[in-house]
Amino acid sequence: MGLLSKKDAKLITDPLADNNPITIQVLGICSALAITAELKASIVMAVSVLFVLGIGNVVISLMRNIIPSKIRIIVQLVVVAALVIIVDQVLKAYAYELSKTLSVFVGLIITNCIIMGRFEAFALGNGPWRSFLDGIGNAAGYGLILIIVGFFRELLGSGTLLGFKVLGDPIEKTGLYAIGYENNGFMLLSPMALIVVGIIIWVQRSRNESLIED
Amino acid sequence: MEHIELFFKSIFIDNMVFATFLGMCSYLAVSKKVSTAVGLGAAVIFVLAITVPLNWLLDQYLLQPGALSWLGEEYVDYDLSFLSFIMFIATIATMVQLVEIVVEKFSPSLYNSLGIFLPLIAVNCAILGGSLFMQSREIPTLSLSAVYGVGSGIGWFLAILAIAAIREKIRYSNVPPALRGLGITFIITGLMAIGFMSFGGMLTGGDEKAPKENKTAEVKLTVDKKEVLANNIKLNN
């Protein structure tokens, strides 16, 4: 049996693939696209959402029986906003440069549909431990897509990964650049994020035909 | 002039959907039919036009470092900007609720067309994003912030209208099965965003500075010429 029962483990593994929040549920796309030009920013964003969604789901789940349903949206917004302020202050204190790159998109975690969506759909009807697992699972599914998009955009756009020159030096013409390879600067522009996500959806749905919409 | 420039800039160059990806969730979810897209777009313009100036006032007189100086000398050092997220989102949520009540009371027909979209809007990233960009771009006056709110609302409206029209037509085309629905919408939006990038050069004002320098140089030249002329005249005399 171990730490997780089969049902609980499914809560984590499902959102990673067949119920992915970005490609299947269409939630949380706003922030997913804007900050994925670098792998580092994508990872930081994924970790921030993991923190906010994990803790937020537990808090909402603990309060689910005392929140009047008429004002639940405002209550949820206040909980998320408080958690996001913590993330923002920590980033400003320990990674100031990065928080400048992410600019307003840290604040936009508040209105990230993933978070409100999981609160509404799961945390309001389930206990804290299951809500925690659901939060972690969905944030991981979100982070996975973010990291894939960030990986390709940084690799093809500037030839680096996390700032390391993995393809050689474009100015001194070493590595791949020696045989005439060029960086595709277009990958760094924002429209390419949309197209990369479109391609991920394409690949995923070709592999699993039950996901195809009509 | 400044107002017109900001207006067009927020519609085309800094278009919320195509340049900054704000409000993508509702953009993708509600763009299946043109009529609902128009309803949501109108509601977004309406709410942005109200909340951005309101949050500008909050930012200016409550949140910025030193903004509390109107309370008295001892409040000058306070910096409440870390509270801006929670203040902005609370303002937006209450305003949306208030607008819903007022519209329901005074104009039932408008409520019927906008009403169902208003609760959706409280959690639309475009609304909070508008206020956060207003803060980070340091828009200087209240009227400019109102122009910015309306302009970005119209930009969002245009975007959702365009994609809804395309999605209505694309039903008749032969899209690869795995791309149908969400996938093709992403790719079309990407292509539209590439198109919108061409507006980038519209208001750069890149040519503005150079002629000015030339002008001053010319003025100097003419002055020099005049001096030379005057000297010549003096010499001749």
Coordinates of C-alpha atoms in Angstrom, one line a residue:
Chain A
M1 CA 0.0 0.0 0.0
G2 CA 2.8 2.3 0.9
L3 CA 2.3 6.1 1.4
L4 CA -0.3 6.6 -1.3
S5 CA -3.3 4.4 -2.1
K6 CA -4.0 3.7 -5.7
K7 CA -6.8 6.2 -5.9
D8 CA -4.6 8.9 -4.3
A9 CA -1.7 8.2 -6.6
K10 CA -4.1 8.7 -9.6
L11 CA -4.7 12.2 -8.3
I12 CA -1.1 13.0 -9.0
T13 CA -0.5 11.1 -12.2
D14 CA -3.7 11.9 -14.0
P15 CA -3.0 15.6 -14.5
L16 CA 0.5 14.9 -15.8
A17 CA -0.8 13.4 -19.0
D18 CA -4.4 12.5 -19.9
N19 CA -6.0 15.2 -17.8
N20 CA -3.3 17.9 -18.2
P21 CA -4.5 21.3 -17.0
I22 CA -3.1 23.2 -20.0
T23 CA -3.6 20.9 -22.9
I24 CA -6.9 19.2 -21.9
Q25 CA -8.7 21.3 -19.3
V26 CA -7.5 24.6 -21.0
L27 CA -6.7 26.3 -17.7
G28 CA -3.9 28.6 -16.8
I29 CA -2.7 29.5 -20.2
C30 CA -2.1 33.2 -19.7
S31 CA 1.0 32.9 -17.6
A32 CA 2.1 29.7 -19.3
L33 CA 2.9 31.4 -22.5
A34 CA 4.3 34.8 -21.6
I35 CA 7.3 33.7 -19.5
T36 CA 8.5 30.6 -21.3
A37 CA 11.2 32.3 -23.4
E38 CA 13.8 31.0 -20.9
L39 CA 13.9 27.7 -19.1
K40 CA 14.9 29.3 -15.8
A41 CA 11.8 31.5 -15.7
S42 CA 9.6 28.6 -16.6
I43 CA 11.0 26.5 -13.7
V44 CA 10.6 29.3 -11.2
M45 CA 7.0 29.9 -12.4
A46 CA 6.2 26.2 -12.1
V47 CA 7.6 26.0 -8.5
S48 CA 5.6 29.2 -7.6
V49 CA 2.4 27.7 -8.9
L50 CA 3.2 24.4 -7.1
F51 CA 3.5 26.2 -3.8
V52 CA 0.4 28.4 -4.2
L53 CA -1.8 25.6 -5.5
G54 CA -0.6 23.0 -3.0
I55 CA -1.1 25.2 0.1
G56 CA -4.2 27.0 -1.3
N57 CA -6.0 23.8 -2.0
V58 CA -5.4 22.7 1.6
V59 CA -6.6 26.0 3.1
I60 CA -9.7 26.1 1.0
S61 CA -10.4 22.5 1.7
L62 CA -10.1 23.1 5.5
M63 CA -12.5 26.1 5.2
R64 CA -14.9 24.4 2.8
N65 CA -17.7 24.0 5.4
I66 CA -17.6 27.5 6.8
I67 CA -17.4 29.5 3.5
P68 CA -20.9 30.9 2.5
S69 CA -21.3 29.9 -1.1
K70 CA -22.3 33.4 -2.2
I71 CA -19.0 35.0 -1.3
R72 CA -16.8 32.0 -2.0
I73 CA -15.1 33.7 -5.0
I74 CA -13.9 36.6 -2.9
V75 CA -12.7 34.3 -0.1
Q76 CA -10.8 32.2 -2.6
L77 CA -9.2 35.3 -4.2
V78 CA -8.1 36.6 -0.8
V79 CA -6.4 33.2 0.0
V80 CA -4.6 33.1 -3.3
A81 CA -3.6 36.8 -3.1
A82 CA -2.1 36.2 0.3
L83 CA -0.1 33.2 -0.9
V84 CA 1.1 35.0 -4.1
I85 CA 2.3 38.0 -2.0
I86 CA 4.5 35.6 -0.1
V87 CA 5.9 34.2 -3.3
D88 CA 6.4 37.7 -4.7
Q89 CA 8.2 38.9 -1.6
V90 CA 10.5 35.9 -1.5
L91 CA 11.4 36.2 -5.2
K92 CA 12.1 39.9 -4.7
A93 CA 14.3 39.2 -1.7
Y94 CA 16.3 36.2 -3.1
A95 CA 16.1 36.4 -6.9
Y96 CA 15.6 40.1 -7.8
E97 CA 16.7 39.8 -11.4
L98 CA 14.3 36.9 -12.0
S99 CA 11.4 38.7 -10.4
K100 CA 12.1 41.6 -12.9
T101 CA 11.9 39.1 -15.8
L102 CA 8.6 37.6 -14.5
S103 CA 7.3 41.2 -13.9
V104 CA 3.5 41.2 -13.5
F105 CA 3.2 37.5 -14.2
V106 CA 3.9 36.6 -10.6
G107 CA 0.9 38.7 -9.6
L108 CA -1.2 37.1 -12.4
I109 CA -0.9 33.7 -10.6
I110 CA -3.9 35.1 -8.6
T111 CA -6.1 35.0 -11.6
N112 CA -4.5 31.9 -13.0
C113 CA -7.6 29.9 -13.9
I114 CA -5.9 26.7 -12.8
I115 CA -6.0 27.8 -9.2
M116 CA -9.6 29.0 -9.1
G117 CA -10.6 26.0 -11.2
R118 CA -9.1 23.5 -8.8
F119 CA -10.5 25.3 -5.8
E120 CA -14.0 25.2 -7.3
A121 CA -13.8 21.7 -8.8
F122 CA -11.9 19.8 -6.1
A123 CA -11.0 21.6 -2.9
L124 CA -14.6 22.6 -2.1
G125 CA -15.7 19.0 -2.1
N126 CA -12.8 17.0 -0.7
G127 CA -10.7 16.6 2.4
P128 CA -7.3 18.4 2.9
W129 CA -5.0 15.5 2.1
R130 CA -6.7 14.6 -1.2
S131 CA -6.9 18.3 -2.1
F132 CA -3.2 18.6 -1.4
L133 CA -2.4 15.7 -3.7
D134 CA -4.7 17.1 -6.4
G135 CA -3.1 20.6 -6.1
I136 CA 0.4 19.1 -6.4
G137 CA -0.6 16.9 -9.3
N138 CA -2.2 19.7 -11.3
A139 CA 0.6 22.1 -10.6
A140 CA 3.1 19.5 -11.8
G141 CA 1.1 18.9 -15.0
Y142 CA 1.1 22.7 -15.5
G143 CA 4.8 22.9 -14.7
L144 CA 5.6 20.0 -17.1
I145 CA 4.2 21.8 -20.1
L146 CA 5.9 25.1 -19.0
I147 CA 9.2 23.3 -18.8
I148 CA 8.8 21.6 -22.2
V149 CA 7.9 24.9 -23.9
G150 CA 10.7 26.7 -22.1
F151 CA 13.2 24.0 -23.1
F152 CA 12.5 24.2 -26.8
R153 CA 12.2 27.9 -26.9
E154 CA 15.5 28.5 -25.2
L155 CA 17.3 25.7 -27.0
L156 CA 16.2 26.7 -30.5
G157 CA 16.0 30.4 -29.8
S158 CA 19.2 31.3 -28.1
G159 CA 21.1 27.9 -28.2
T160 CA 21.4 27.8 -24.4
L161 CA 19.8 25.9 -21.6
L162 CA 19.6 27.6 -18.2
G163 CA 22.1 30.0 -19.6
F164 CA 24.7 27.4 -20.5
K165 CA 25.8 27.3 -24.1
V166 CA 25.0 23.7 -25.0
L167 CA 25.3 24.1 -28.7
G168 CA 28.6 25.9 -28.7
D169 CA 29.4 29.6 -29.2
P170 CA 27.6 31.4 -32.0
I171 CA 30.2 34.2 -32.2
E172 CA 33.3 32.1 -32.2
K173 CA 31.6 29.5 -34.4
T174 CA 32.3 26.4 -32.2
G175 CA 30.2 23.3 -31.8
L176 CA 27.1 23.1 -34.0
Y177 CA 27.7 26.6 -35.2
A178 CA 30.9 25.5 -36.9
I179 CA 28.8 23.6 -39.5
G180 CA 26.6 26.6 -40.3
Y181 CA 23.8 26.2 -37.7
E182 CA 22.1 29.5 -36.8
N183 CA 19.8 30.4 -33.8
N184 CA 16.2 30.9 -34.7
G185 CA 15.5 34.2 -33.0
F186 CA 11.9 33.9 -33.9
M187 CA 11.4 31.3 -31.2
L188 CA 12.0 34.0 -28.6
L189 CA 9.1 36.1 -29.8
S190 CA 5.8 35.6 -28.0
P191 CA 3.7 34.1 -30.9
M192 CA 5.9 31.0 -31.1
A193 CA 4.9 30.0 -27.5
L194 CA 1.3 29.6 -28.9
I195 CA 2.5 27.5 -31.8
V196 CA 4.7 25.3 -29.6
V197 CA 1.8 24.6 -27.3
G198 CA -0.3 23.9 -30.3
I199 CA 2.2 21.3 -31.5
I200 CA 2.4 19.7 -28.0
I201 CA -1.4 19.4 -28.2
W202 CA -1.2 17.9 -31.6
V203 CA 1.4 15.3 -30.5
Q204 CA -0.5 14.4 -27.4
R205 CA -3.8 13.9 -29.2
S206 CA -2.3 11.9 -32.0
R207 CA -0.9 9.5 -29.5
N208 CA -4.2 9.2 -27.5
E209 CA -7.1 9.3 -29.9
S210 CA -9.8 9.4 -27.2
L211 CA -8.8 13.0 -26.5
I212 CA -9.7 14.2 -29.9
E213 CA -12.6 16.8 -30.0
D214 CA -15.1 16.9 -32.9
Chain B
M1 CA -2.0 63.8 -28.5
E2 CA -0.5 61.8 -25.7
H3 CA -4.0 60.3 -25.1
I4 CA -4.5 59.3 -28.7
E5 CA -1.1 57.7 -28.9
L6 CA -1.7 55.6 -25.7
F7 CA -5.1 54.7 -27.0
F8 CA -3.8 53.2 -30.3
K9 CA -0.8 51.7 -28.6
S10 CA -2.9 49.8 -26.1
I11 CA -5.2 48.5 -28.8
F12 CA -2.7 47.4 -31.4
I13 CA 0.9 47.3 -30.2
D14 CA 0.4 46.1 -26.7
N15 CA -2.7 44.1 -27.5
M16 CA -3.6 42.2 -24.4
V17 CA -4.1 38.8 -26.1
F18 CA -1.5 38.9 -28.8
A19 CA 1.4 40.7 -27.1
T20 CA 1.0 39.7 -23.4
F21 CA -1.3 36.7 -23.5
L22 CA -3.7 38.1 -20.9
G23 CA -7.2 36.7 -20.5
M24 CA -6.3 33.6 -22.6
C25 CA -8.5 31.2 -20.6
S26 CA -11.8 33.0 -21.3
Y27 CA -10.5 33.9 -24.8
L28 CA -10.2 30.2 -25.6
A29 CA -13.3 29.1 -23.7
V30 CA -15.9 31.6 -24.8
S31 CA -14.8 32.1 -28.5
K32 CA -16.9 29.3 -30.0
K33 CA -19.7 31.7 -31.1
V34 CA -19.5 35.3 -32.3
S35 CA -22.6 36.5 -30.2
T36 CA -21.2 35.3 -26.9
A37 CA -17.8 36.6 -27.8
V38 CA -19.2 40.1 -28.3
G39 CA -21.0 39.9 -25.0
L40 CA -17.9 39.0 -23.1
G41 CA -15.8 41.5 -25.0
A42 CA -18.2 44.3 -24.2
A43 CA -18.2 43.3 -20.5
V44 CA -14.4 43.3 -20.5
I45 CA -14.2 46.9 -21.9
F46 CA -16.8 48.0 -19.4
V47 CA -15.0 46.6 -16.3
L48 CA -11.5 47.6 -17.5
A49 CA -12.7 51.2 -18.0
I50 CA -13.9 51.3 -14.4
T51 CA -11.3 49.3 -12.5
V52 CA -8.1 50.7 -14.1
P53 CA -8.7 54.3 -13.1
L54 CA -10.0 53.2 -9.7
N55 CA -6.8 51.2 -9.1
W56 CA -4.8 54.1 -10.3
L57 CA -6.3 56.2 -7.6
L58 CA -5.6 53.5 -5.0
D59 CA -2.0 53.1 -6.2
Q60 CA -1.4 56.8 -6.2
Y61 CA -2.9 57.7 -2.8
L62 CA -2.4 54.5 -0.8
L63 CA 0.1 52.0 -2.1
Q64 CA 3.1 53.7 -3.7
P65 CA 6.1 54.4 -1.5
G66 CA 5.3 57.8 0.0
A67 CA 1.8 57.8 -1.2
L68 CA 0.4 58.3 2.2
S69 CA 2.0 61.7 2.6
W70 CA -1.4 63.4 2.4
L71 CA -2.2 61.9 5.8
G72 CA 0.5 63.9 7.4
E73 CA 4.3 64.2 7.9
E74 CA 4.8 61.0 9.9
Y75 CA 3.3 58.8 7.1
V76 CA 5.8 59.8 4.4
D77 CA 8.0 56.8 5.0
Y78 CA 5.4 54.1 4.5
D79 CA 5.6 51.8 1.5
L80 CA 2.5 49.6 1.1
S81 CA 3.2 48.4 -2.4
F82 CA 3.4 44.8 -1.3
L83 CA -0.3 45.0 -0.6
S84 CA -1.1 45.9 -4.2
F85 CA -2.1 42.4 -5.4
I86 CA -4.7 42.0 -2.7
M87 CA -6.0 45.6 -2.9
F88 CA -6.4 45.4 -6.7
I89 CA -8.1 42.0 -6.7
A90 CA -10.4 43.1 -3.9
T91 CA -11.3 46.2 -5.8
I92 CA -12.0 44.2 -9.0
A93 CA -14.1 41.6 -7.2
T94 CA -16.2 44.2 -5.4
M95 CA -16.6 46.4 -8.5
V96 CA -17.7 43.5 -10.6
Q97 CA -20.3 42.6 -8.0
L98 CA -21.4 46.2 -7.7
V99 CA -21.7 46.7 -11.4
E100 CA -23.7 43.5 -11.6
I101 CA -26.2 44.8 -9.0
V102 CA -26.5 48.3 -10.5
V103 CA -26.9 47.0 -14.1
E104 CA -29.5 44.5 -13.0
K105 CA -31.5 47.2 -11.2
F106 CA -31.4 49.9 -13.9
S107 CA -31.1 48.1 -17.2
P108 CA -32.5 44.6 -17.3
S109 CA -31.9 44.3 -21.0
L110 CA -28.2 45.1 -20.7
Y111 CA -28.1 42.7 -17.7
N112 CA -29.5 40.0 -19.9
S113 CA -26.8 40.4 -22.5
L114 CA -23.8 41.1 -20.1
G115 CA -25.0 39.6 -16.8
I116 CA -23.9 36.0 -17.2
F117 CA -20.4 37.2 -18.2
L118 CA -19.8 39.5 -15.2
P119 CA -19.0 36.8 -12.6
L120 CA -16.5 35.2 -15.1
I121 CA -14.7 38.5 -15.4
A122 CA -13.6 38.7 -11.7
V123 CA -11.1 36.0 -12.4
N124 CA -10.2 37.1 -15.9
C125 CA -6.4 37.7 -16.0
A126 CA -7.0 40.6 -18.5
I127 CA -8.6 42.7 -15.8
L128 CA -6.0 42.2 -13.1
G129 CA -3.3 42.4 -15.8
G130 CA -4.6 45.8 -16.9
S131 CA -4.2 47.2 -13.4
L132 CA -0.8 45.6 -12.8
F133 CA 0.5 46.9 -16.2
M134 CA -0.9 50.3 -15.3
Q135 CA 1.2 50.1 -12.1
S136 CA 4.4 48.8 -13.6
R137 CA 4.3 51.1 -16.6
E138 CA 3.9 54.1 -14.3
I139 CA 1.0 55.8 -16.2
P140 CA 1.2 59.4 -15.0
T141 CA -2.4 60.8 -14.8
L142 CA -5.9 59.6 -14.1
S143 CA -7.2 60.4 -17.6
L144 CA -4.4 58.5 -19.2
S145 CA -5.1 55.5 -17.0
A146 CA -8.8 55.6 -18.1
V147 CA -7.7 55.8 -21.7
Y148 CA -5.4 52.9 -21.1
G149 CA -8.2 50.8 -19.6
V150 CA -10.6 51.5 -22.4
G151 CA -7.9 51.0 -25.1
S152 CA -6.8 47.6 -23.8
G153 CA -10.4 46.6 -23.4
I154 CA -11.1 47.4 -27.0
G155 CA -8.0 45.5 -28.0
W156 CA -9.2 42.4 -26.2
F157 CA -12.6 42.8 -27.7
L158 CA -11.1 42.9 -31.2
A159 CA -9.1 39.8 -30.6
I160 CA -11.9 37.6 -29.2
L161 CA -14.2 38.8 -32.0
A162 CA -11.7 37.9 -34.7
I163 CA -11.0 34.4 -33.3
A164 CA -14.7 33.7 -32.8
A165 CA -15.4 34.6 -36.4
I166 CA -12.5 32.3 -37.6
R167 CA -13.7 29.4 -35.4
E168 CA -17.2 29.6 -36.8
K169 CA -15.8 29.3 -40.3
I170 CA -13.2 26.7 -39.6
R171 CA -15.9 24.1 -38.9
Y172 CA -16.2 23.7 -42.6
S173 CA -12.5 23.1 -43.2
N174 CA -10.7 19.8 -43.1
V175 CA -8.4 20.1 -40.1
P176 CA -6.3 17.1 -39.0
P177 CA -8.3 15.3 -36.4
A178 CA -5.7 15.6 -33.6
L179 CA -5.6 19.4 -34.1
R180 CA -9.3 20.0 -34.1
G181 CA -10.7 22.3 -31.5
L182 CA -8.0 23.5 -29.1
G183 CA -4.9 22.8 -31.1
I184 CA -5.8 24.7 -34.3
T185 CA -7.1 27.6 -32.2
F186 CA -3.7 27.9 -30.6
I187 CA -1.9 27.9 -33.9
I188 CA -4.3 30.4 -35.4
T189 CA -3.8 32.7 -32.5
G190 CA -0.1 32.4 -32.9
L191 CA -0.4 33.4 -36.6
M192 CA -2.6 36.3 -35.7
A193 CA -0.1 37.4 -33.1
I194 CA 2.6 37.4 -35.7
G195 CA 0.4 39.6 -37.8
F196 CA -0.2 42.0 -34.9
M197 CA 3.6 42.3 -34.4
S198 CA 3.7 44.3 -37.7
F199 CA 1.9 47.1 -35.8
G200 CA 5.0 47.4 -33.7
G201 CA 6.5 50.1 -35.9
M202 CA 3.4 52.2 -36.0
L203 CA 4.0 54.5 -33.0
T204 CA 7.7 54.0 -32.3
G205 CA 8.4 57.7 -32.9
G206 CA 11.9 56.6 -33.9
D207 CA 12.1 59.5 -36.4
E208 CA 11.1 62.1 -33.9
K209 CA 14.3 62.6 -32.0
A210 CA 16.7 62.8 -34.9
P211 CA 15.1 65.7 -36.8
K212 CA 14.9 67.7 -33.5
E213 CA 18.7 67.4 -33.1
N214 CA 19.1 68.4 -36.8
K215 CA 16.8 71.3 -36.3
T216 CA 18.8 72.6 -33.4
A217 CA 22.0 72.1 -35.4
E218 CA 20.4 74.0 -38.3
V219 CA 19.4 76.8 -36.0
K220 CA 22.9 76.9 -34.7
L221 CA 24.2 77.0 -38.2
T222 CA 21.9 79.8 -39.1
V223 CA 22.9 81.7 -36.0
D224 CA 26.5 81.1 -37.0
K225 CA 25.8 82.3 -40.5
K226 CA 24.1 85.4 -39.2
E227 CA 27.1 86.1 -36.9
V228 CA 29.4 85.6 -39.9
L229 CA 27.2 87.9 -41.9
A230 CA 27.2 90.4 -39.2
N231 CA 30.9 90.2 -38.8
N232 CA 31.3 90.5 -42.6
I233 CA 29.1 93.6 -42.6
K234 CA 31.0 95.1 -39.7
L235 CA 34.3 94.3 -41.5
N236 CA 32.9 95.9 -44.7
N237 CA 31.9 99.0 -42.8

